[in-house]
Short mmCIF file of C-alpha atoms and ligand atoms in Angstrom, two decimals:
data_model
loop_
_atom_site.label_atom_id
_atom_site.label_comp_id
_atom_site.label_asym_id
_atom_site.label_seq_id
_atom_site.Cartn_x
_atom_site.Cartn_y
_atom_site.Cartn_z
CA MET A 1 0.05 -0.07 -0.01
CA ALA A 2 1.38 3.40 -0.88
CA ARG A 3 2.46 5.58 2.03
CA GLU A 4 -0.13 7.99 3.21
CA THR A 5 1.07 11.65 2.79
CA LYS A 6 0.84 14.02 5.72
CA SER A 7 -1.92 16.15 4.24
CA ALA A 8 -4.01 12.91 3.25
CA ARG A 9 -3.59 11.72 6.79
CA LEU A 10 -4.74 15.09 8.18
CA GLU A 11 -7.78 15.04 5.87
CA ARG A 12 -8.60 11.41 6.97
CA MET A 13 -8.22 12.44 10.56
CA HIS A 14 -10.78 15.18 10.27
CA SER A 15 -13.21 13.08 8.42
CA GLU A 16 -12.87 10.31 10.94
CA TYR A 17 -13.18 12.83 13.80
CA ALA A 18 -16.44 14.07 12.17
CA LEU A 19 -17.72 10.52 12.35
CA LEU A 20 -16.70 10.29 16.05
CA CYS A 21 -18.66 13.48 16.70
CA ASP A 22 -21.73 11.86 15.20
CA GLU A 23 -21.22 8.74 17.32
CA ILE A 24 -20.48 10.71 20.48
CA PRO A 25 -22.32 14.10 20.14
CA TYR A 26 -22.20 15.17 23.82
CA PRO A 27 -18.89 13.99 25.36
CA LYS A 28 -18.35 14.71 29.00
CA CYS A 29 -16.01 13.91 31.70
CA ALA A 30 -17.11 10.50 33.25
CA LEU A 31 -16.11 11.64 36.76
CA ASN A 32 -18.55 13.66 38.84
CA PHE A 33 -17.31 16.79 40.37
CA SER A 34 -18.59 20.31 41.34
CA THR A 35 -15.14 22.04 41.93
CA PRO A 36 -11.66 21.83 40.58
CA PHE A 37 -10.56 20.43 43.91
CA GLU A 38 -13.17 17.49 43.59
CA LEU A 39 -12.07 16.79 40.07
CA LEU A 40 -8.40 16.73 41.00
CA ILE A 41 -9.04 14.34 43.83
CA ALA A 42 -11.46 12.16 41.86
CA THR A 43 -8.78 11.87 38.87
CA VAL A 44 -6.13 10.77 41.41
CA LEU A 45 -8.53 8.21 42.82
CA SER A 46 -9.58 6.87 39.35
CA ALA A 47 -6.11 5.25 38.96
CA GLN A 48 -6.45 1.48 38.51
CA CYS A 49 -10.19 1.85 39.25
CA THR A 50 -13.38 2.43 37.28
CA ASP A 51 -14.88 5.87 37.11
CA LYS A 52 -18.23 4.48 38.12
CA ARG A 53 -16.79 3.22 41.41
CA VAL A 54 -15.03 6.48 42.07
CA ASN A 55 -18.34 8.36 41.54
CA GLU A 56 -19.94 6.03 44.08
CA THR A 57 -17.34 6.92 46.76
CA THR A 58 -16.55 10.53 46.29
CA PRO A 59 -19.89 11.94 47.54
CA VAL A 60 -19.11 10.54 50.96
CA LEU A 61 -15.45 11.76 50.79
CA PHE A 62 -16.42 15.28 49.76
CA GLU A 63 -19.08 15.61 52.23
CA ALA A 64 -16.54 14.88 55.02
CA TYR A 65 -13.80 16.79 53.30
CA PRO A 66 -15.22 19.45 50.96
CA THR A 67 -12.07 21.42 50.38
CA ALA A 68 -8.22 21.02 50.52
CA HIS A 69 -8.14 22.46 54.03
CA GLU A 70 -10.15 19.73 55.52
CA LEU A 71 -8.60 16.93 53.61
CA ALA A 72 -5.00 18.30 54.42
CA ALA A 73 -5.95 17.94 58.10
CA ALA A 74 -7.68 14.57 57.85
CA ASN A 75 -6.87 11.49 59.88
CA PRO A 76 -5.55 9.00 57.29
CA GLN A 77 -7.51 6.02 58.93
CA ASP A 78 -10.78 7.86 58.42
CA VAL A 79 -10.05 8.59 54.78
CA GLU A 80 -8.82 4.97 54.16
CA ASP A 81 -12.20 3.70 55.56
CA ILE A 82 -14.15 5.87 53.00
CA ILE A 83 -11.94 5.08 49.90
CA HIS A 84 -11.41 1.46 50.77
CA PRO A 85 -13.49 0.15 47.89
CA LEU A 86 -11.22 1.90 45.24
CA GLY A 87 -8.16 -0.26 45.64
CA PHE A 88 -4.68 0.86 46.58
CA PHE A 89 -6.51 2.77 49.32
CA ARG A 90 -3.51 3.33 51.54
CA ALA A 91 -1.31 4.78 48.85
CA LYS A 92 -4.17 6.90 47.56
CA THR A 93 -5.01 8.12 51.01
CA LYS A 94 -1.49 9.30 51.50
CA HIS A 95 -1.45 10.86 47.87
CA ILE A 96 -4.63 12.87 48.43
CA ILE A 97 -3.76 14.17 51.81
CA ALA A 98 -0.22 15.17 50.56
CA LEU A 99 -1.85 16.75 47.54
CA SER A 100 -4.24 18.76 49.74
CA GLN A 101 -1.52 19.80 52.03
CA ALA A 102 0.50 21.09 48.96
CA ILE A 103 -2.51 22.93 47.68
CA VAL A 104 -2.99 24.66 51.14
CA HIS A 105 0.66 25.56 51.52
CA GLU A 106 1.57 26.57 48.09
CA PHE A 107 -1.75 27.93 46.66
CA ASP A 108 -3.79 29.06 49.62
CA GLY A 109 -6.07 26.18 49.43
CA GLU A 110 -7.19 26.82 45.78
CA VAL A 111 -6.36 24.39 42.91
CA PRO A 112 -4.16 26.39 40.51
CA GLY A 113 -5.51 26.72 36.92
CA THR A 114 -2.37 26.48 34.83
CA MET A 115 -0.35 23.47 33.58
CA GLU A 116 2.94 24.96 35.03
CA GLN A 117 1.43 25.09 38.50
CA LEU A 118 -0.61 21.96 38.42
CA VAL A 119 2.38 19.79 37.59
CA THR A 120 4.27 21.05 40.69
CA LEU A 121 1.76 19.28 42.86
CA PRO A 122 2.96 15.91 44.19
CA GLY A 123 2.00 13.10 41.88
CA VAL A 124 0.23 15.36 39.37
CA GLY A 125 1.54 14.84 35.80
CA ARG A 126 0.32 16.17 32.46
CA LYS A 127 -2.51 13.80 32.03
CA THR A 128 -4.17 14.65 35.33
CA ALA A 129 -3.37 18.35 34.90
CA ASN A 130 -5.07 18.28 31.37
CA VAL A 131 -8.20 16.53 32.78
CA VAL A 132 -8.52 19.33 35.47
CA LEU A 133 -7.61 22.19 32.97
CA GLY A 134 -10.11 21.00 30.32
CA ASN A 135 -12.97 20.06 32.47
CA ALA A 136 -12.84 22.32 35.48
CA PHE A 137 -11.21 25.42 34.19
CA HIS A 138 -12.26 25.20 30.56
CA VAL A 139 -8.74 25.79 29.40
CA PRO A 140 -7.95 23.58 26.33
CA GLY A 141 -6.45 20.36 27.58
CA PHE A 142 -5.78 16.99 25.83
CA PRO A 143 -5.31 14.15 28.48
CA VAL A 144 -3.49 11.18 26.93
CA ASP A 145 -4.48 7.95 28.64
CA THR A 146 -4.27 4.29 27.62
CA HIS A 147 -7.30 4.59 25.28
CA VAL A 148 -6.05 7.57 23.54
CA ILE A 149 -2.67 5.87 22.99
CA ARG A 150 -4.32 2.75 21.53
CA VAL A 151 -7.08 4.47 19.44
CA THR A 152 -4.64 7.03 17.89
CA ALA A 153 -2.19 4.23 17.17
CA ARG A 154 -4.77 1.84 15.47
CA LEU A 155 -6.00 4.78 13.48
CA HIS A 156 -2.47 5.88 12.38
CA TRP A 157 -3.25 9.45 13.59
CA ARG A 158 0.37 9.86 14.60
CA ALA A 159 3.80 9.17 13.12
CA SER A 160 4.64 7.05 16.12
CA TRP A 161 1.70 4.64 15.61
CA ASN A 162 3.76 1.51 15.63
CA ASP A 163 6.04 2.59 18.52
CA PRO A 164 4.67 0.92 21.70
CA LYS A 165 7.01 3.27 23.68
CA ALA A 166 5.82 6.57 22.27
CA LYS A 167 5.73 9.06 25.02
CA PRO A 168 2.31 10.59 26.03
CA GLU A 169 3.72 14.10 25.80
CA LEU A 170 4.81 13.54 22.30
CA ILE A 171 1.49 12.00 21.42
CA GLU A 172 -0.24 15.02 22.99
CA GLN A 173 1.99 17.42 20.86
CA GLU A 174 1.36 15.57 17.67
CA ILE A 175 -2.41 15.18 17.85
CA THR A 176 -3.21 18.66 19.33
CA ALA A 177 -1.19 20.12 16.43
CA CYS A 178 -3.85 18.75 14.07
CA PHE A 179 -6.98 20.23 15.77
CA PRO A 180 -7.95 23.63 17.12
CA PRO A 181 -7.48 24.10 20.91
CA SER A 182 -11.20 24.54 21.31
CA GLU A 183 -11.65 20.89 20.30
CA TRP A 184 -8.92 19.22 22.42
CA THR A 185 -10.94 18.44 25.60
CA ASP A 186 -13.82 16.93 23.58
CA LEU A 187 -11.45 15.17 21.12
CA SER A 188 -9.84 13.44 24.17
CA HIS A 189 -13.19 12.50 25.67
CA ARG A 190 -14.41 10.97 22.39
CA LEU A 191 -11.15 9.03 21.89
CA ILE A 192 -11.59 7.61 25.40
CA LEU A 193 -15.28 6.74 25.04
CA HIS A 194 -14.57 5.21 21.57
CA GLY A 195 -11.70 3.27 23.04
CA ARG A 196 -13.73 2.04 26.06
CA ASN A 197 -16.96 1.05 24.08
CA VAL A 198 -15.89 0.17 20.50
CA CYS A 199 -12.17 0.09 19.86
CA LYS A 200 -11.47 -2.11 22.87
CA ALA A 201 -8.05 -3.21 23.85
CA ARG A 202 -8.37 -6.97 23.42
CA ARG A 203 -11.12 -7.25 20.74
CA PRO A 204 -12.01 -4.12 18.83
CA LEU A 205 -15.54 -4.16 17.67
CA CYS A 206 -14.59 -3.13 14.07
CA GLU A 207 -17.92 -4.38 12.55
CA GLN A 208 -19.80 -1.81 14.58
CA CYS A 209 -17.18 0.86 14.27
CA PRO A 210 -18.33 4.03 12.18
CA LEU A 211 -14.62 4.46 11.19
CA ASN A 212 -14.12 0.97 9.70
CA LEU A 213 -14.16 2.06 6.11
CA THR A 214 -10.98 4.21 6.46
CA CYS A 215 -9.18 2.94 9.62
CA PRO A 216 -5.95 1.26 8.60
CA SER A 217 -6.41 -1.34 11.34
CA SER A 218 -9.96 -2.25 10.62
CA LEU A 219 -10.70 -5.98 10.75
CA VAL A 220 -13.49 -5.86 8.46
S1 SF4 B 301 -12.14 0.12 12.77
FE1 SF4 B 301 -11.58 -1.29 14.51
S2 SF4 B 301 -9.43 -0.72 14.84
FE2 SF4 B 301 -10.22 0.87 13.60
S3 SF4 B 301 -10.98 2.48 15.18
FE3 SF4 B 301 -12.73 1.11 14.59
S4 SF4 B 301 -12.71 -0.39 16.25
FE4 SF4 B 301 -10.69 0.48 16.26
#
């Protein structure tokens, strides 16, 4: 098969994204939150756990500890009891208390609203920062998770599609360069939802996929 030119790939990306927009017209963050602090904590808790389970647990957590001030001063045992169902509860308890203490000490108790500041918080990388920026601050953000990595590789949306060690930061740069910033947050949500529901890790449901006519990895 002839090598696809950069401009042909860009054109294909945009038509495939239009199909993803039809498939998922109203993408939204799967984690429930009402403040940037709640979203930051929920995102940390969602590691190695389903968003559904996090959503079942966070109402109790945030009722007891509504802001960084309360969580920073929490008794770890009490927090562990609440987040026990989420797995890795001891490590997660330490993490969210340390995170809250840093927010109190460094940012007067308010979650900062820039990438530069967010990544100074303990255990907060670009992925978590992008989730918080895009969804709680409405600043364009493109979180790269396992679904985004897999789907953009199968679709050959990036030059590094066949590199299993491609760095999330480079994937973020390459994909965001192809779309306007206003689209980044929704683009990430759509890729994540498409990866969860259709382009699944073990067995992609290519027969049901609206992109199967142009996707280079389609099995149909
Ligand atoms: S056609 Fe198959 S491999 Fe390609 S995006 Fe759809 S589900 Fe994934």
